[in-house]
XYZ file of N, CA and C in Angstrom:
600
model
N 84.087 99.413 119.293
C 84.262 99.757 117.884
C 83.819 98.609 116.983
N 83.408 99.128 115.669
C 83.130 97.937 114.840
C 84.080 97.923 113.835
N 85.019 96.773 113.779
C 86.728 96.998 113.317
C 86.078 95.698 111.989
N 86.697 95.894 111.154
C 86.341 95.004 109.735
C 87.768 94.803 110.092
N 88.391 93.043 109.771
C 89.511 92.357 109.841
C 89.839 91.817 108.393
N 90.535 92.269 107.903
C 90.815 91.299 106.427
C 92.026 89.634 106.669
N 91.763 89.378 106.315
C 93.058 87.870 106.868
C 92.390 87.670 108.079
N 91.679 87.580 108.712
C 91.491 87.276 109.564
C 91.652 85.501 110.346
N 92.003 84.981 109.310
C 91.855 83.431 109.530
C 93.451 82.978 109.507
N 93.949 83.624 109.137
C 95.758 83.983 108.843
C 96.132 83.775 110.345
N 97.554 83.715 110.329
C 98.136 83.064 112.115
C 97.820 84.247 112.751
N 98.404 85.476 112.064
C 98.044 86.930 112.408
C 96.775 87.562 112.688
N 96.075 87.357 111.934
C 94.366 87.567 112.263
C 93.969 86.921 113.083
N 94.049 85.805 113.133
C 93.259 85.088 114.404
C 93.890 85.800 115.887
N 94.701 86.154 115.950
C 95.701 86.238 117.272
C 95.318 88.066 117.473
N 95.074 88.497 116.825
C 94.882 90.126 116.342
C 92.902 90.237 116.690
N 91.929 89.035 116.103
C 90.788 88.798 116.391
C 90.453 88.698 117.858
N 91.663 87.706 118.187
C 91.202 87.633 119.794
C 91.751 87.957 120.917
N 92.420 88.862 120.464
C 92.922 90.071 121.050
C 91.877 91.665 121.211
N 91.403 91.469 120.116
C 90.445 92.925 119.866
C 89.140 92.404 119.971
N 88.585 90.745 120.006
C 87.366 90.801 120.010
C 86.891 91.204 121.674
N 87.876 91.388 122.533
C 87.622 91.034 123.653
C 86.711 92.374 123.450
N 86.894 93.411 123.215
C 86.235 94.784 123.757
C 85.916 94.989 122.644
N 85.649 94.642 121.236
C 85.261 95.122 120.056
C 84.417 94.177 118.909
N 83.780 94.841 118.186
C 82.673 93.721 117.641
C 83.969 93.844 116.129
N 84.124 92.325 115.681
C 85.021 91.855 115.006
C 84.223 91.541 113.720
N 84.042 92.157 112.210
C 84.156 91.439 111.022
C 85.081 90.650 110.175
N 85.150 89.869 110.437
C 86.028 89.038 109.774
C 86.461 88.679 108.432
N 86.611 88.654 107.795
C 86.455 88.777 106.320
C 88.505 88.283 105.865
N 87.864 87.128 104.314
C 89.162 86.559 103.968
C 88.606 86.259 102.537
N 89.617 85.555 101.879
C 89.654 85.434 100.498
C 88.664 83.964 100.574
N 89.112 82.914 101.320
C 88.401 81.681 101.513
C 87.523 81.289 102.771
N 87.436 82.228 103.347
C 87.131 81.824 105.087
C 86.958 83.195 105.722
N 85.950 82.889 106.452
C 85.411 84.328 107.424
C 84.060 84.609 107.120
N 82.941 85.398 107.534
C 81.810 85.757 107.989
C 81.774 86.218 106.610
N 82.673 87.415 106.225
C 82.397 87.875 104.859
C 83.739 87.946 104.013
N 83.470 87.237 102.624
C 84.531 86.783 101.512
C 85.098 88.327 101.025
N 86.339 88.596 100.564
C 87.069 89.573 99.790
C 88.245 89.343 99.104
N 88.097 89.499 97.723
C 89.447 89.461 97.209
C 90.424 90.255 96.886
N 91.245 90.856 97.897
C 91.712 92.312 97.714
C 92.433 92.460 95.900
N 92.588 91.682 95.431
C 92.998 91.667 93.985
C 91.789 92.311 93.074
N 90.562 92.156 93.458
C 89.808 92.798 92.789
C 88.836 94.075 93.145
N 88.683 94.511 92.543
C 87.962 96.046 92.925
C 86.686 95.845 92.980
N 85.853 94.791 92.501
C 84.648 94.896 92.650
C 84.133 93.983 93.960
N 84.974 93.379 93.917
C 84.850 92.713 95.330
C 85.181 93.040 96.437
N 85.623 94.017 96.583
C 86.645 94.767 97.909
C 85.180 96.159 97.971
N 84.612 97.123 96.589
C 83.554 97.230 96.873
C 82.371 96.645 97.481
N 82.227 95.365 97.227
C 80.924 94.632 97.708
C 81.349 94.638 99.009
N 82.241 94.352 99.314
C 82.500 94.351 100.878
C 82.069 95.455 101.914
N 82.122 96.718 101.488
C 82.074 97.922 101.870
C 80.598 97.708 101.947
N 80.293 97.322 100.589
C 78.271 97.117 100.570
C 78.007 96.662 101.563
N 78.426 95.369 102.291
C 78.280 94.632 103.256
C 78.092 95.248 104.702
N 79.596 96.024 104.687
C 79.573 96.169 106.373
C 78.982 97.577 106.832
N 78.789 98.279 105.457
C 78.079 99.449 105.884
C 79.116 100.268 106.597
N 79.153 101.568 107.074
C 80.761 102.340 108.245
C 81.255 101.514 109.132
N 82.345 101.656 108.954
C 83.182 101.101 110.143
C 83.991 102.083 110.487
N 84.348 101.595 112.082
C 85.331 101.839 112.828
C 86.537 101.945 112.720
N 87.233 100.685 112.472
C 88.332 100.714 112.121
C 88.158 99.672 110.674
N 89.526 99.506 109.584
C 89.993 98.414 109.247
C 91.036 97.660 109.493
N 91.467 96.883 109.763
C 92.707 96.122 109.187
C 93.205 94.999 108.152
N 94.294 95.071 107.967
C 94.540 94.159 106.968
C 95.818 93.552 108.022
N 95.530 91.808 107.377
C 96.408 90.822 108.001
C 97.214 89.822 107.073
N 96.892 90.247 105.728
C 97.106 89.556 104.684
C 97.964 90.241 103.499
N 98.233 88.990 102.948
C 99.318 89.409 101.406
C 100.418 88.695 101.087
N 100.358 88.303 99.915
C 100.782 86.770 99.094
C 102.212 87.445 98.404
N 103.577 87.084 98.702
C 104.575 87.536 98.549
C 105.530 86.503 97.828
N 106.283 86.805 96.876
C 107.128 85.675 96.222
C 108.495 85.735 96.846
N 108.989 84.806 97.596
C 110.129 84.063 97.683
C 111.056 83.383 96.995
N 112.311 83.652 96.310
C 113.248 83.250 95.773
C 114.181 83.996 95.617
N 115.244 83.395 94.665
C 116.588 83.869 94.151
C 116.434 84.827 93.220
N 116.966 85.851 93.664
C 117.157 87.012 92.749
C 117.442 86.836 90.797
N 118.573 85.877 90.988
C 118.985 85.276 90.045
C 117.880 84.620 88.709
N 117.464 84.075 89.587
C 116.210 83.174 88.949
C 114.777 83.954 88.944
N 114.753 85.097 89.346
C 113.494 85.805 89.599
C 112.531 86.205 87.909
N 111.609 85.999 88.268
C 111.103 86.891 86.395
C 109.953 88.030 87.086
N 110.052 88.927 86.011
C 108.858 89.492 86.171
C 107.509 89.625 87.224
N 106.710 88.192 86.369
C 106.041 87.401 86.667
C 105.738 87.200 88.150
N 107.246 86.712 88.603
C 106.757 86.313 90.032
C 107.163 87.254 90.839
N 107.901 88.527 90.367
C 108.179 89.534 91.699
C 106.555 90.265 91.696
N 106.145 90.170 90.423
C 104.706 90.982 89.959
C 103.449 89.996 91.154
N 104.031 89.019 91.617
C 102.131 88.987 92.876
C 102.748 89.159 94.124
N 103.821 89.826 94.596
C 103.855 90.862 95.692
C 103.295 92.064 95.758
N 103.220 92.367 94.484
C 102.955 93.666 94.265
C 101.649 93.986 93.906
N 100.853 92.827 93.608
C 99.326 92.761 93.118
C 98.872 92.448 94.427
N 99.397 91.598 95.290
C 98.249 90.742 96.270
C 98.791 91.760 97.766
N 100.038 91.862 98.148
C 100.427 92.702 99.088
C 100.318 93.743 99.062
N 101.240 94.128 98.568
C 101.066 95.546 98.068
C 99.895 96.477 97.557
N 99.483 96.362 95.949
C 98.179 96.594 95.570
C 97.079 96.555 96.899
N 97.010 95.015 96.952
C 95.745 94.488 97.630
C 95.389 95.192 98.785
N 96.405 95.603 99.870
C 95.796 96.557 100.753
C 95.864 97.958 100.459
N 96.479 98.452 99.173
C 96.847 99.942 98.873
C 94.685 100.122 98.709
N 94.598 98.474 97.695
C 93.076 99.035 97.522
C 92.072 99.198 98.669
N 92.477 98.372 99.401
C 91.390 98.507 100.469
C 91.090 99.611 101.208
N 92.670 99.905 102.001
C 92.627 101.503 102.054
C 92.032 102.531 101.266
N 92.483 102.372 100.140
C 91.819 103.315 99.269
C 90.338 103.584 99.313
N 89.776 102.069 99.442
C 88.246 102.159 99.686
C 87.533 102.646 100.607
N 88.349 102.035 101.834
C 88.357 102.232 103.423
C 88.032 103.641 103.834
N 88.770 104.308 103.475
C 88.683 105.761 103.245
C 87.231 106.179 103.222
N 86.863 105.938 102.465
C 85.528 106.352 101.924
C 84.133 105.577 103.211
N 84.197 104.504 104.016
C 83.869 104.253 105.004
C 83.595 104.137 106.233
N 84.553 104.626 106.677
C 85.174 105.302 107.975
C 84.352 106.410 108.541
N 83.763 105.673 109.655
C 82.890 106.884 110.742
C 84.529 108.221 111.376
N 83.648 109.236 111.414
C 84.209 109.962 112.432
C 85.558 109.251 113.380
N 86.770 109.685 113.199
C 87.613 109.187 113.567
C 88.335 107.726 113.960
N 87.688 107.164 112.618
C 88.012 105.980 112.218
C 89.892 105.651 111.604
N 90.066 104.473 111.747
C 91.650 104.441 111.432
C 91.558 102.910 109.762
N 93.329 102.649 109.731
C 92.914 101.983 108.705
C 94.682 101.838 109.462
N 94.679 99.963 109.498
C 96.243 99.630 109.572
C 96.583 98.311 108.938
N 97.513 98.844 108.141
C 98.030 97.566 107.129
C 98.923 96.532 107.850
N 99.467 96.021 107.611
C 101.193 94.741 107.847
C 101.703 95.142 107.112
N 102.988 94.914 107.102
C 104.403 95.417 106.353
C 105.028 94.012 107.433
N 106.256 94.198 107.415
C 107.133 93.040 108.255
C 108.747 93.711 108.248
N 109.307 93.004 108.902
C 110.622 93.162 109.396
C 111.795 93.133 108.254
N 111.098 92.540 107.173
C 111.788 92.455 105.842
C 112.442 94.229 104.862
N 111.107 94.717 105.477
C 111.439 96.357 105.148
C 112.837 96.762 105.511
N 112.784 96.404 106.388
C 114.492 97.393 107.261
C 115.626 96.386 107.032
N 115.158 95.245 107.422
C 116.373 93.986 107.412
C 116.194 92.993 106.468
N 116.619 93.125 105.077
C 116.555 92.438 104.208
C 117.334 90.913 104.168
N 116.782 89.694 103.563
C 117.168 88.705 103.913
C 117.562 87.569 102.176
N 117.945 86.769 102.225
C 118.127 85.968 101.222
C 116.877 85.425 100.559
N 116.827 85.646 99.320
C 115.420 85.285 98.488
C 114.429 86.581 98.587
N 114.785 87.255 99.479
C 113.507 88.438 100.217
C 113.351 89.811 99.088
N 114.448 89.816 98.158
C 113.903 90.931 97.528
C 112.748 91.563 96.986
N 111.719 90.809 96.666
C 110.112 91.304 96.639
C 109.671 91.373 98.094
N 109.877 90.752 98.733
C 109.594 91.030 100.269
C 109.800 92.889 100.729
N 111.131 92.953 100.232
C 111.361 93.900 100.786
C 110.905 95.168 100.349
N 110.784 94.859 98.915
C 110.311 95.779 98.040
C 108.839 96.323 98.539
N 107.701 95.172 98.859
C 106.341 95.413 98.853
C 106.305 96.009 100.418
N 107.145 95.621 101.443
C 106.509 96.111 102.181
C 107.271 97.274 102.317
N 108.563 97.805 101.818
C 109.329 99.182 101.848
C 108.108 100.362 101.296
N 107.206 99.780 100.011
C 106.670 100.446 99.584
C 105.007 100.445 100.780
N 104.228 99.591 101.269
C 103.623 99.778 102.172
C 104.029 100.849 102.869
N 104.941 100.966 103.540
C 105.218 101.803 104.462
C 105.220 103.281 103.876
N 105.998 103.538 103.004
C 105.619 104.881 102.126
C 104.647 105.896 102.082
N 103.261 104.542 101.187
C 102.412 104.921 100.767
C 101.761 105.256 102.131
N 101.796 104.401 102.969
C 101.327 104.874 104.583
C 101.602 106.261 105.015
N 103.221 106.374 105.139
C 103.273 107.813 105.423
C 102.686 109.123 104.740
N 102.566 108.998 103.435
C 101.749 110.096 102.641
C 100.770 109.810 102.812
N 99.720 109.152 102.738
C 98.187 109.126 102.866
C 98.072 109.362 104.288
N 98.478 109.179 105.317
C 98.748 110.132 106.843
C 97.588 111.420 107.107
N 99.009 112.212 105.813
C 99.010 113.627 105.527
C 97.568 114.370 104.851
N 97.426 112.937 104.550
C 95.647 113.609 103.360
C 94.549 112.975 103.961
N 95.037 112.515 105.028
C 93.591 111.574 105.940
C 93.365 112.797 107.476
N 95.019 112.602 107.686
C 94.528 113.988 108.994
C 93.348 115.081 108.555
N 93.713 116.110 107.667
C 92.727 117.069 108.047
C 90.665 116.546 108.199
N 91.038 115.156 107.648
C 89.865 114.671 107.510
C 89.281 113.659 108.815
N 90.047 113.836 110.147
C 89.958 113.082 111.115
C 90.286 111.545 110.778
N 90.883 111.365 109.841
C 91.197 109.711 110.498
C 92.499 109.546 110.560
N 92.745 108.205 110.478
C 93.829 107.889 110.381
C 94.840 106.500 109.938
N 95.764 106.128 109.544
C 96.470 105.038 108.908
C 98.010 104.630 109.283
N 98.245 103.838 109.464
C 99.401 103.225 110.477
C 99.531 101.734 109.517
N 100.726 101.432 109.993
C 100.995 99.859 109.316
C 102.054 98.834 110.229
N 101.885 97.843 110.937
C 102.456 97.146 112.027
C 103.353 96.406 110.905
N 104.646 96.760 111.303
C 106.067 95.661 110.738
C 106.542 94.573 112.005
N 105.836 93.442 111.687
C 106.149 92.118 112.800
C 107.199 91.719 112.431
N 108.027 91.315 113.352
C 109.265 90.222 112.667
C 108.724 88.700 112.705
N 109.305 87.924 112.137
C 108.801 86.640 111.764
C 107.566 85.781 113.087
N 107.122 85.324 112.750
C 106.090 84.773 114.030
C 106.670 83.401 114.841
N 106.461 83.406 115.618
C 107.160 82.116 116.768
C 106.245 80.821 115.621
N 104.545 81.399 115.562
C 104.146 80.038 115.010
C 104.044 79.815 113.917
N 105.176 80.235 113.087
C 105.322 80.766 111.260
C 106.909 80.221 111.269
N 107.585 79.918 112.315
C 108.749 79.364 112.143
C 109.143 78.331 111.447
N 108.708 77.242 111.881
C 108.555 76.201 110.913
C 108.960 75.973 109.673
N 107.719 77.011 108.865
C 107.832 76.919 107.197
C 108.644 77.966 106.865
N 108.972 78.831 107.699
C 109.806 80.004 107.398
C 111.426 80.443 108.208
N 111.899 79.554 108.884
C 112.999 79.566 109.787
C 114.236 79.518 108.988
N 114.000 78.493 107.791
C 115.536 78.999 106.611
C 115.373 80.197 106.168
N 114.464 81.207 106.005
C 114.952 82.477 105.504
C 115.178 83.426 106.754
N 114.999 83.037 107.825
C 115.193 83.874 108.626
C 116.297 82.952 109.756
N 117.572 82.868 109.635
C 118.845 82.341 110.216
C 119.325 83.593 111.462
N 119.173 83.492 112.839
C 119.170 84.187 113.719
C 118.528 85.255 114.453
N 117.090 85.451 113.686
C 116.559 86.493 114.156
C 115.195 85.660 115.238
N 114.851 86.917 116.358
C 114.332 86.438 117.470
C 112.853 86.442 116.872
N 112.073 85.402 116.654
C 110.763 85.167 116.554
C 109.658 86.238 117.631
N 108.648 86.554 117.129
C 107.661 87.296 117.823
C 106.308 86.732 118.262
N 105.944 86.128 119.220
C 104.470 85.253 118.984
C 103.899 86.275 118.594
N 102.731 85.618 117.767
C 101.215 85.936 116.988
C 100.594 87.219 117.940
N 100.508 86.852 119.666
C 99.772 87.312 120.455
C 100.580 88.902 120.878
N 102.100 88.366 120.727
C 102.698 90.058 120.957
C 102.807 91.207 120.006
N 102.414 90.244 118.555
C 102.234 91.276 117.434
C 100.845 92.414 117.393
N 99.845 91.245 118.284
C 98.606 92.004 118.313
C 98.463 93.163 118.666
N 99.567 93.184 119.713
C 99.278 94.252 120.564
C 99.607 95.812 119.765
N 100.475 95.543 118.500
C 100.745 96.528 117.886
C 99.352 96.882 117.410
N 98.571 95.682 116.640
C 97.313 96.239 116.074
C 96.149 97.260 117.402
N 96.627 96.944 118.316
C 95.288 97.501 119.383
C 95.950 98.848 119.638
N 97.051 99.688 119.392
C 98.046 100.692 119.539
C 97.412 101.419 118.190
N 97.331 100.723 117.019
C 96.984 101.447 115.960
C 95.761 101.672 115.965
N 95.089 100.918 116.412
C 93.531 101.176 116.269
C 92.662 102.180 117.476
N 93.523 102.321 118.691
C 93.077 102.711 120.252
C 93.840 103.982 120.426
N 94.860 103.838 119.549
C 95.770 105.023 119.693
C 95.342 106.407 119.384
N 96.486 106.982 118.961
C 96.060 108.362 118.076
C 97.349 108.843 116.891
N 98.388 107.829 117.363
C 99.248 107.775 116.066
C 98.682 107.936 114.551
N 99.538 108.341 113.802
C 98.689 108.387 111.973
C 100.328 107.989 111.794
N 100.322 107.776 110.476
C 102.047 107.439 109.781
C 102.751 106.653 110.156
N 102.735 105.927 111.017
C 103.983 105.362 111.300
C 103.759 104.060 111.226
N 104.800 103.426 111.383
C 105.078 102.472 111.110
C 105.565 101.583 112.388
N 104.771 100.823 113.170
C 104.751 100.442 114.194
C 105.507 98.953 114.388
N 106.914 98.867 114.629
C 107.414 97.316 114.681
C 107.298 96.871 115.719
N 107.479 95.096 115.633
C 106.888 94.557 116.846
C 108.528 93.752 116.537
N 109.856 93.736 116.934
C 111.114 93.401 116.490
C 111.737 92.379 118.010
């Protein structure tokens, strides 16, 4: 298959890349880094991309810029680039994706563990990817009769993401990079549509 990777340079993409490059020709594509540049924030650039790779196989997305903090202290402002860069950002790609997609082609986003099990500071977390998942399940419904299909992998935190991220997550079991992949090769090899695939 010829699978277009968004984030690909991300802990997740790379581990998801070389996992799928083994049997599949890999485009890579990131905001700063990769074969070919995209800024899912913008529409004309997420078009050019499409210019680029010509049909694909599959897509995925590995990426999306989420605000962390206190509810308390939250504005607008900063719950608003979960919702532009996560959220939005792959709602657009999909959206585009759509329109690219050979003959039984798929399209699978990230969401995370934050959806179901909400955590301290996480309320845009939870929000963007509660709503990922959603929008996943209805667009399902309007992609089937058209042979494809759309899925979204919810990882729980990454073994090699611990580090910078281990105070918001106080007892929960880390997932390496490499066992999350395997969700992406399920969405893409599979024949699932809708769901929402955790790697917990």
């Amino acid at each position: 298959m010829k699978i277009l990777l968004v984030g690909a340079s991300g802990t997740l993409g790379q581990a998801v890349a070389r996992h799928l490059g083994q049997q599949h020709e890999i485009l890579a594509a990131g905001r700063r880094s990769g074969s070919l540049r995209v800024d899912l924030t913008d529409d004309a650039s997420v078009r050019e991309l499409f210019a680029q790779t010509g049909p694909v196989d599959a897509v995925i997305s590995t990426t999306g810029k989420l605000h962390f903090g206190p509810l308390q202290q939250m504005t607008p402002e900063q719950f608003n680039v979960g919702l532009q860069d996560k959220l939005l950002g792959q709602v657009r790609l999909a959206l585009a994706a759509q329109h690219h997609l050979n003959a039984g082609g798929s399209i699978t986003l990230t969401s995370g563990i934050v959806s179901a099990q909400p955590i301290r500071d996480g309320a845009n977390a939870t929000a963007v990817n509660h709503a990922l998942e959603g929008f996943v399940r209805a667009a399902a419904l309007e992609l089937l009769p058209r042979g494809l299909r759309i899925n979204v992998v919810s990882p729980n935190v990454l073994v090699e993401s611990m580090e910078a991220y281990a105070p918001y997550f106080p007892g929960f079991e880390a997932v390496t990079a490499q066992r999350a992949a395997l969700a992406f090769q399920r969405a893409v090899e599979g024949i699932q549509s809708g769901e929402t695939i955790t790697v917990w």
